[in-house]
CSV table of C-alpha atoms and ligand atoms in Angstrom, one decimal:
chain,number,residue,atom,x,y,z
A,287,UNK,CA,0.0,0.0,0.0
A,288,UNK,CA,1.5,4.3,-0.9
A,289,UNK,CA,0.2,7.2,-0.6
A,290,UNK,CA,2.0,9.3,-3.5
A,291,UNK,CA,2.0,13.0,-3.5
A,292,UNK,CA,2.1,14.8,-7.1
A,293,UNK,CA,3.3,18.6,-6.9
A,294,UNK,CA,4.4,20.7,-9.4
A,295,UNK,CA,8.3,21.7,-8.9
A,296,UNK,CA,8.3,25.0,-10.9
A,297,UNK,CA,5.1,27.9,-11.7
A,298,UNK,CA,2.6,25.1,-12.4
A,299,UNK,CA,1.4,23.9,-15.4
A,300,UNK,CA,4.4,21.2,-15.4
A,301,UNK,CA,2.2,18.2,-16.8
A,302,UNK,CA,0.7,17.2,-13.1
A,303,UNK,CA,-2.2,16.2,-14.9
A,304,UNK,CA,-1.0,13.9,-17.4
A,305,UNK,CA,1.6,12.6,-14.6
A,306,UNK,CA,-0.7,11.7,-12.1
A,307,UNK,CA,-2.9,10.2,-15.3
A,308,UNK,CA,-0.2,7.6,-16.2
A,309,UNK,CA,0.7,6.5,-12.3
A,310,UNK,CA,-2.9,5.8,-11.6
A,311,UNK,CA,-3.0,3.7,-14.3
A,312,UNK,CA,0.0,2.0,-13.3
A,313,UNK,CA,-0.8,1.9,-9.8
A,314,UNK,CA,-4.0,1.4,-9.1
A,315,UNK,CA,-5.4,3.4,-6.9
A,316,UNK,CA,-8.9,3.5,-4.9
A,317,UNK,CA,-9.1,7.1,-4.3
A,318,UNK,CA,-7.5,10.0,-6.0
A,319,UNK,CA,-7.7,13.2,-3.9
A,320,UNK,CA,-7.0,16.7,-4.5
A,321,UNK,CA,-5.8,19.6,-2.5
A,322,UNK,CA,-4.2,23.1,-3.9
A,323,UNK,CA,-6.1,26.1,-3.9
A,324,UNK,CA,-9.1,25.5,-6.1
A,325,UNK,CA,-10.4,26.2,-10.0
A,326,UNK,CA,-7.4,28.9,-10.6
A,327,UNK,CA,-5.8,25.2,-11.1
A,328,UNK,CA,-6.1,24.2,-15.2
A,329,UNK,CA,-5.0,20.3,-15.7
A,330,UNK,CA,-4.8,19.1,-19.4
A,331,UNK,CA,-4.5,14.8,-19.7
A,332,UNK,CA,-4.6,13.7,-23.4
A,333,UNK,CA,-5.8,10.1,-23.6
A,334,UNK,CA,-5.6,9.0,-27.7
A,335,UNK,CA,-7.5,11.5,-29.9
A,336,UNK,CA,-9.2,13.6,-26.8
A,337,UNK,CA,-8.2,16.0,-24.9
A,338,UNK,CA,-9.7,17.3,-21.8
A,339,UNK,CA,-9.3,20.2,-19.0
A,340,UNK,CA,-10.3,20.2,-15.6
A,341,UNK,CA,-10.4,22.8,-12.9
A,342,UNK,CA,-12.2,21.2,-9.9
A,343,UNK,CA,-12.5,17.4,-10.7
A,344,UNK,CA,-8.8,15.6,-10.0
A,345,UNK,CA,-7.0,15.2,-13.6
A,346,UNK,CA,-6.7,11.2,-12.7
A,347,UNK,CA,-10.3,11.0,-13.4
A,348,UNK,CA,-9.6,9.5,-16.3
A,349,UNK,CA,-8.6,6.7,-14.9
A,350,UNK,CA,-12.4,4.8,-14.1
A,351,UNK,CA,-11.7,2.4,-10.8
A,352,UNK,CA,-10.9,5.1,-8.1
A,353,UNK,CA,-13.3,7.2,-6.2
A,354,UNK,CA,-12.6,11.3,-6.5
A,355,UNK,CA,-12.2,13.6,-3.7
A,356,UNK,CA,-11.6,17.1,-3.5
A,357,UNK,CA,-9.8,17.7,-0.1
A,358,UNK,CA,-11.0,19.8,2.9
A,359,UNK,CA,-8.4,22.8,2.3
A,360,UNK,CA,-9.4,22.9,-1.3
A,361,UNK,CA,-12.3,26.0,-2.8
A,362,UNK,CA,-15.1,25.0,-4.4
A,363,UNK,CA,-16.7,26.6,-7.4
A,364,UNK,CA,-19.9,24.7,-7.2
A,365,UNK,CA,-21.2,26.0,-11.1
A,366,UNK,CA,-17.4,24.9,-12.4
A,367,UNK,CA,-17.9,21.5,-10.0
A,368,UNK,CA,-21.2,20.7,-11.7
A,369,UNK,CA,-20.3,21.6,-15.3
A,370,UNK,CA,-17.4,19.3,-14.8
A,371,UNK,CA,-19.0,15.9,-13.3
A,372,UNK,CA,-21.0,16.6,-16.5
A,373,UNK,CA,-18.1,17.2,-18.9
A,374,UNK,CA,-16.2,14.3,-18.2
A,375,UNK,CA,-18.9,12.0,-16.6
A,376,UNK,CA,-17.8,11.2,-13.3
A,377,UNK,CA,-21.8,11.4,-11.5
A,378,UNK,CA,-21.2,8.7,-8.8
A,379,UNK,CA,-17.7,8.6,-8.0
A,380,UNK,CA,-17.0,12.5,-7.1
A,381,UNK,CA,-16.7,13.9,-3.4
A,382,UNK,CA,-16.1,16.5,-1.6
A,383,UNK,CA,-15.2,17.3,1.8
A,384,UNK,CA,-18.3,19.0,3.8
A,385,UNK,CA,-15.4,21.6,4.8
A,386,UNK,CA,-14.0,23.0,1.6
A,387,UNK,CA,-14.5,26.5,1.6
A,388,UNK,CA,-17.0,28.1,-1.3
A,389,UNK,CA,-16.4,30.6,-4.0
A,390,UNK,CA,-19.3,32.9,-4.5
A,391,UNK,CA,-19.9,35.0,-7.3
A,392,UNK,CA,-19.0,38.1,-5.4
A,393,UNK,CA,-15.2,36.6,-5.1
A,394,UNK,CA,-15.1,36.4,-8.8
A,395,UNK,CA,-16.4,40.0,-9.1
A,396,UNK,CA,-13.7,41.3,-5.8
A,397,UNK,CA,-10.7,39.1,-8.0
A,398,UNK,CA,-11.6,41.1,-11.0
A,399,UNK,CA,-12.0,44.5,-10.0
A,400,UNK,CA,-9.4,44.8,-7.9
A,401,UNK,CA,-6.3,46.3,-9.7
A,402,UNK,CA,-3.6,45.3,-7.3
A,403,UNK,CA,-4.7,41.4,-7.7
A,404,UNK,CA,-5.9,41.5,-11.5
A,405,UNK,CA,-3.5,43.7,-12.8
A,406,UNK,CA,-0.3,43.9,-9.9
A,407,UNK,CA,-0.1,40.2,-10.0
A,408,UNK,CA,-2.3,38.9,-12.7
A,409,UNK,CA,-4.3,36.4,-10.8
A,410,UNK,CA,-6.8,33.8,-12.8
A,411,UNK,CA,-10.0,35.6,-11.8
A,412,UNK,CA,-11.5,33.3,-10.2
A,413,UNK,CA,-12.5,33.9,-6.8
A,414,UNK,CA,-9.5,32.1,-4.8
A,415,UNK,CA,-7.4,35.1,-3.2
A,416,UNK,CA,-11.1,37.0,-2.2
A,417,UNK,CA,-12.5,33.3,-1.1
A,418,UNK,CA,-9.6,32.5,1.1
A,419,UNK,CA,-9.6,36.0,2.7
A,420,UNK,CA,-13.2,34.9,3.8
A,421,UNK,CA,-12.0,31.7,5.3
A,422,UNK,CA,-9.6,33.8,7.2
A,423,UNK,CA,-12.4,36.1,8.2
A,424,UNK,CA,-14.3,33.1,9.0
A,425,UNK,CA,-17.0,34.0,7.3
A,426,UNK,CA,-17.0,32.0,4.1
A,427,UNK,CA,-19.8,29.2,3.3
A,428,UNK,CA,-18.6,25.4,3.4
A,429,UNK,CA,-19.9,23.1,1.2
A,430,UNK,CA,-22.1,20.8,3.6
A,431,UNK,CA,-23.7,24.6,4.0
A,432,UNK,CA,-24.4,24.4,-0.3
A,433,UNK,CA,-27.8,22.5,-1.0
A,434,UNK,CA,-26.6,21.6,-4.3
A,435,UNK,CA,-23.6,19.9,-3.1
A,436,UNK,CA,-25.2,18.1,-0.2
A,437,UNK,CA,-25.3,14.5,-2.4
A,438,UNK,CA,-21.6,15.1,-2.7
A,439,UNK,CA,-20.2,15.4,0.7
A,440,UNK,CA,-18.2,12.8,2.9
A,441,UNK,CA,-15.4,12.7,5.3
A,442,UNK,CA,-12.5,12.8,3.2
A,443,UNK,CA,-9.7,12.7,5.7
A,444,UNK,CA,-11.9,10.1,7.1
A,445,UNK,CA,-12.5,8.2,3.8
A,446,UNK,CA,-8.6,8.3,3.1
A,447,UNK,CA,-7.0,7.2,6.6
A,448,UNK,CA,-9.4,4.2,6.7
A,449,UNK,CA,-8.4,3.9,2.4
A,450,UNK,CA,-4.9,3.2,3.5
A,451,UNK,CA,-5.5,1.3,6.9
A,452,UNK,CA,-7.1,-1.4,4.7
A,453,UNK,CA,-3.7,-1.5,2.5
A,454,UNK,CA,-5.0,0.3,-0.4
A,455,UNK,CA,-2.9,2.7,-2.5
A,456,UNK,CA,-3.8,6.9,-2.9
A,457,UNK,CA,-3.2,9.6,-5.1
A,458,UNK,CA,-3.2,12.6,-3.8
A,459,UNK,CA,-3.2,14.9,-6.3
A,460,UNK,CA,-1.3,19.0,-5.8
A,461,UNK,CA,-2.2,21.9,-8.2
A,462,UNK,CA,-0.2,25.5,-9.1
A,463,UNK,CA,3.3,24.8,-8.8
A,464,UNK,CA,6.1,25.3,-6.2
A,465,UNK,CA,7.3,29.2,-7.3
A,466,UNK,CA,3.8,30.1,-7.0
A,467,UNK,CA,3.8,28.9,-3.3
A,468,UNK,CA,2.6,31.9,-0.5
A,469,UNK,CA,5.4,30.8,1.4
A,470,UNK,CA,7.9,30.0,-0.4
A,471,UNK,CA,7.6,31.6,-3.6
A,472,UNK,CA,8.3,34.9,-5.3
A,473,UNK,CA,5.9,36.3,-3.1
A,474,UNK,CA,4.1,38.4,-3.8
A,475,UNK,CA,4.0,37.2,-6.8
A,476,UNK,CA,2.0,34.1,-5.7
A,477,UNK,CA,-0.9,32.5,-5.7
A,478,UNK,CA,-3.3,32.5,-2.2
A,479,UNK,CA,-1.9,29.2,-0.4
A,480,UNK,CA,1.4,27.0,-0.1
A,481,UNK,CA,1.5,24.7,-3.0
A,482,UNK,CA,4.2,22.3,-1.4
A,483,UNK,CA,3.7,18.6,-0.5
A,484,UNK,CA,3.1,19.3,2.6
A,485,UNK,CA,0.3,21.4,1.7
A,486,UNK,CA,-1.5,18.8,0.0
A,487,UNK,CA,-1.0,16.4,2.7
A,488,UNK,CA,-2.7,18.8,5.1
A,489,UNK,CA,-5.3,19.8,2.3
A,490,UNK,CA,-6.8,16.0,2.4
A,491,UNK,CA,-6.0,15.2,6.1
A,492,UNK,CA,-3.2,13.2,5.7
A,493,UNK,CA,-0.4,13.0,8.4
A,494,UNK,CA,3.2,13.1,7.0
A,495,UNK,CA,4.2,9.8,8.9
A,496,UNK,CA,1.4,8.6,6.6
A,497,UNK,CA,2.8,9.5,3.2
A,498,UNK,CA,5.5,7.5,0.8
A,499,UNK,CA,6.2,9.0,-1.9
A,500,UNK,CA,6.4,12.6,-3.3
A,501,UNK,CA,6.8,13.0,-7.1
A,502,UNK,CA,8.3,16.3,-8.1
A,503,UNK,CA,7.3,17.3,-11.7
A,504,UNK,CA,9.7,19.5,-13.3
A,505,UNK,CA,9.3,20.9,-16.7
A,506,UNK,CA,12.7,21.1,-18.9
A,507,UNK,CA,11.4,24.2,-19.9
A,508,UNK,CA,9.8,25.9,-16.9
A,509,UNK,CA,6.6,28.2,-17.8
A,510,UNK,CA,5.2,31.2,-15.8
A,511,UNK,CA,1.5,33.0,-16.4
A,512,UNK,CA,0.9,35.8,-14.7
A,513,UNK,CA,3.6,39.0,-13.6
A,514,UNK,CA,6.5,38.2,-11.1
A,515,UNK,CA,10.5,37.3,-11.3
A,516,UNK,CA,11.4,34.2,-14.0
A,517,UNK,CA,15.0,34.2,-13.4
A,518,UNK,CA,15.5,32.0,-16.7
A,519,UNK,CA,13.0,33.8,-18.6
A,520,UNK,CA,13.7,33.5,-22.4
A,521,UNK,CA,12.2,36.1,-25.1
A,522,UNK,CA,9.2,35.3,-27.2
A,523,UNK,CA,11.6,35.0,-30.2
A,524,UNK,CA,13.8,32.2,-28.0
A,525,UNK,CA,11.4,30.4,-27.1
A,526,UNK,CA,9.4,30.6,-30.9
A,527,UNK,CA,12.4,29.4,-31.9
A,528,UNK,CA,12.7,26.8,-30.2
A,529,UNK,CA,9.2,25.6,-31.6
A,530,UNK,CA,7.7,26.3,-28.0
A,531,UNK,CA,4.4,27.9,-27.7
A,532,UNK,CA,2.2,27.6,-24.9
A,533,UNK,CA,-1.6,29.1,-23.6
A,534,UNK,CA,-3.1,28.7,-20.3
A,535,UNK,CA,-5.8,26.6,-19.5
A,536,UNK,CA,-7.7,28.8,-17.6
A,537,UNK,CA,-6.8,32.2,-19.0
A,538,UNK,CA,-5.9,31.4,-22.2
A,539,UNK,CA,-3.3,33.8,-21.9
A,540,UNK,CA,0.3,33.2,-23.9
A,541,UNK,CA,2.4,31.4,-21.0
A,542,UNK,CA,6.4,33.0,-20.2
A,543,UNK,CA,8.4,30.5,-21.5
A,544,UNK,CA,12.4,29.7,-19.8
A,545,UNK,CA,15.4,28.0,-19.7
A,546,UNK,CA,16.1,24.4,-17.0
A,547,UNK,CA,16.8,26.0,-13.6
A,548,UNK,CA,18.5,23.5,-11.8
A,549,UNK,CA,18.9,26.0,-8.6
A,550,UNK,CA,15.2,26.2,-7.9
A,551,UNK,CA,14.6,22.5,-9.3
A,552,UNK,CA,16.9,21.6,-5.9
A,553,UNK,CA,15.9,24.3,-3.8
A,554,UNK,CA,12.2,23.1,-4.8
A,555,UNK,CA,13.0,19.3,-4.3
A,556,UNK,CA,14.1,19.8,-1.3
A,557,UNK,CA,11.2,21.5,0.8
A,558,UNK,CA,8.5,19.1,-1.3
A,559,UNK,CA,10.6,16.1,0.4
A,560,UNK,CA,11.3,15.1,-3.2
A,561,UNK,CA,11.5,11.0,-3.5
A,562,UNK,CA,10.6,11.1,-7.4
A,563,UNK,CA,11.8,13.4,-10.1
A,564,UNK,CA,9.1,13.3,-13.0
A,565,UNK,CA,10.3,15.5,-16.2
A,566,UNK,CA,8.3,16.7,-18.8
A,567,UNK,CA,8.2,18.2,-22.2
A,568,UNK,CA,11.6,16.0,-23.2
A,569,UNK,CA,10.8,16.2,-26.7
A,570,UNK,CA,10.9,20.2,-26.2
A,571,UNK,CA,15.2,19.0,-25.5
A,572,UNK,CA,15.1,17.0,-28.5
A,573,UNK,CA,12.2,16.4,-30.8
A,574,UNK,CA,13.4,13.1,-31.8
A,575,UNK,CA,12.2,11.7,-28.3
A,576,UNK,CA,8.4,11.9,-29.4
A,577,UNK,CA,7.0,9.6,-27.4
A,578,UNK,CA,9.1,7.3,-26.4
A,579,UNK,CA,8.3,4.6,-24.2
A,580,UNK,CA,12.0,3.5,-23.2
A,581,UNK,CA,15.0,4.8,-22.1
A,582,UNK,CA,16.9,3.4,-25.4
A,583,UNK,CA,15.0,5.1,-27.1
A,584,UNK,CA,16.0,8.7,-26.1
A,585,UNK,CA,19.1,10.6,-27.8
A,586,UNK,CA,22.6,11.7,-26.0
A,587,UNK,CA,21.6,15.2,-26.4
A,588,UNK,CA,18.2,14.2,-24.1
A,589,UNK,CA,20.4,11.8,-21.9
A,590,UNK,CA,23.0,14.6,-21.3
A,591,UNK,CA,19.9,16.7,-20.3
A,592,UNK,CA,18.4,14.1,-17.2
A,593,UNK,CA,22.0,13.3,-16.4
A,594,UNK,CA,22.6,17.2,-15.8
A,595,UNK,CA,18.8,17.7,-14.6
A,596,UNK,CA,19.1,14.5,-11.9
A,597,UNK,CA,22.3,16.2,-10.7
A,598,UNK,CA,20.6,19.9,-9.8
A,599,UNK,CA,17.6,17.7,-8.2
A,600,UNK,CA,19.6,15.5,-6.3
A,601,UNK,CA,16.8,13.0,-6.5
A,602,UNK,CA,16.5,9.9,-9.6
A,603,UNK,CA,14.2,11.0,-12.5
A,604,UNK,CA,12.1,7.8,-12.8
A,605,UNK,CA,9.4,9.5,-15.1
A,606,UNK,CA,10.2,10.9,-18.1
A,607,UNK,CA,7.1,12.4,-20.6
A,608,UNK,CA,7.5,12.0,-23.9
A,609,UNK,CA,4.9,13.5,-25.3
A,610,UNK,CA,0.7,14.9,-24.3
A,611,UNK,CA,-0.6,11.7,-24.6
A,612,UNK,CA,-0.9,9.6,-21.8
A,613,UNK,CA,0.8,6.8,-22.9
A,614,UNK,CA,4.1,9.0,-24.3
A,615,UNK,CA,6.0,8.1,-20.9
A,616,UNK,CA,9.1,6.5,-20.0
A,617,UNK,CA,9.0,4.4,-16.1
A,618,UNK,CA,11.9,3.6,-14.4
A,619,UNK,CA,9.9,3.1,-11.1
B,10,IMP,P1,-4.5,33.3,-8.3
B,10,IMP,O1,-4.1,31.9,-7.9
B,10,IMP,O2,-5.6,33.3,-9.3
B,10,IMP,O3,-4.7,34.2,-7.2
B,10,IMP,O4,-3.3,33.9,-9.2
B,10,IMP,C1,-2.0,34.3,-8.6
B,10,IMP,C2,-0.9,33.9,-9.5
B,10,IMP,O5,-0.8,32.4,-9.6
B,10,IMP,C3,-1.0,34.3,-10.9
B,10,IMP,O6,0.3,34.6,-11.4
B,10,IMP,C4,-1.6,33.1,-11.6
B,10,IMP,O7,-1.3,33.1,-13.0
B,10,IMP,C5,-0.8,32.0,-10.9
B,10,IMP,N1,-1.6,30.7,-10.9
B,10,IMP,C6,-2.6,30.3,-10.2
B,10,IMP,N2,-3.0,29.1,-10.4
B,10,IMP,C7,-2.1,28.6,-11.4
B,10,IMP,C8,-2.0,27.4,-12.1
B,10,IMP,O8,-2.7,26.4,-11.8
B,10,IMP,N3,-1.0,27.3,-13.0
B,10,IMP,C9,-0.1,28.3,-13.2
B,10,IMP,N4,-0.2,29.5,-12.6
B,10,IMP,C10,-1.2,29.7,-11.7
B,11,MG,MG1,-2.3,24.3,-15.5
């Protein structure tokens, strides 16, 4: 029996989705959980042809045997949560902790008309700064308060802990990324909550004496949306050159594109308690890795790349993404 965290080791957007996608495949879990901050999160997973993006719902939906909770510490958009189950099907299988905070339309409205968050920092516009303040207030709504979301709420600390008592194996699933942390990013360029390991552990009521592994995903080209400090920040041409081009899921805006940073790929293994390096976005180093599915199968110039990468980590990469899809991954676990 594990229970694996998946963070993001850079601004978010690494590929969580399409990481924790492949592992719950591979692994089998019962319940995939989330924590993070809420639907400022956008996770892409590619399985064959489709292509789908989630906000609320965990990306490893698409795998079908494992029940989905969103964890206490997480914010709810219940019109987002509801469009979703819908979207991708999961009626019966979604849950959400009674606790989770609620985002109300007047969030939304606060996140967008004030300059210093919409414009200062260039938050998502969702609701998640204004609906945490709440919390803090102790004022916001909780979910087992939301008629609508009544059919939906359990335990989930409880549902987990008892998940993992009876030997069965957990995802739990992080969103945003590491730089974006409150604490330990480039505050205050930053989104509303920690985004580190520990975090998520906490967000779904899981002590850390309870969790085994913590998969970092790195991206070997690190992207940033939103204003604040990219240290290896490349120009539009750079990174057009390189045949890079990237939109966010949520905003749709064009994404800042930059170099490997292998001090902050350290500095961020370390505080997640990195056990697993994952890297994405290989075939960015080399395009001849296209989704390959073994290690023989990459080039020297991609090989040089992990051998340096592993090095700044100071942790093995033993997931290695190849490509969107969800089957364009190499697994050396
Ligand atoms: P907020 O989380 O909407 O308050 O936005 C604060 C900052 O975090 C902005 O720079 C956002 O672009 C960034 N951010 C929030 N969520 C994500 C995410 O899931 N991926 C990437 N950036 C994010
Ligand atoms: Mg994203």
């Amino acid at each position: 029996m594990s229970c694996t965290i998946i963070v993001g080791g850079f601004f978010g957007d690494e590929g969580k989705g399409k990481i924790v996608a492949h592992v719950a495949h591979k692994d089998k879990p019962t319940i995939i959980s989330r924590g993070g901050v809420g639907p400022n999160a956008g996770h892409t997973v590619q399985v064959g042809e489709k292509e789908y993006g989630v906000r609320m719902i965990p990306s490893g939906f698409v795998y079908p045997d494992a029940r989905l909770f969103i964890g206490t510490g997480v914010l709810v958009n219940p019109d987002v949560l509801r469009q979703e189950i819908e979207y991708v099907g999961v009626e019966g299988r979604i849950f959400v902790d009674g606790r989770c905070s609620i985002i109300e339309p007047k969030h939304i409205e606060q996140d967008k008309a004030d300059a210093y968050l919409s414009k200062k920092i260039g938050t998502t516009g969702t609701g998640c700064g204004p609906a945490n303040v709440d919390r803090v207030q102790r004022i916001a709504q909780q979910a087992k308060d939301n008629p609508e979301l009544a059919k939906y709420t359990i335990d989930v600390p409880l549902e987990i802990n008892q998940a993992l008592d009876r030997g069965e194996n957990v995802i739990l699933e992080g969103t945003q990324g590491f730089g974006i942390s409150l604490y330990f990013g480039t505050y205050p360029f930053v989104t509303s909550k920690d985004t580190s390991a520990s975090q998520i552990a906490a967000d779904n009521g899981v002590g850390p004496t309870r969790i085994d592994d913590v998969i970092v995903v790195f991206k070997a080209y690190p992207t940033r949306v939103g204003e604040g400090p990219f240290g290896t920040e490349m120009t539009r041409e750079e990174s057009h050159a390189l045949g890079i081009e990237e939109f966010g899921t949520v905003t749709h805006r064009e994404r800042r594109i930059g170099c490997w940073d292998g001090t902050m790929a350290r500095y961020s293994a370390m505080i997640n308690g990195c056990t697993i390096a994952a890297i994405t976005g290989i075939d960015n180093v080399d395009e001849a890795c296209y989704g390959a599915t073994e290690y023989e199968q990459l080039t020297e110039k991609a090989k040089e790349f992990l051998r340096k990468a592993e090095e700044d980590i100071g942790v093995p990469i033993k997931l290695i993404s190849t490509g969107p899809e969800m089957s364009q991954i190499i697994d050396l676990r």
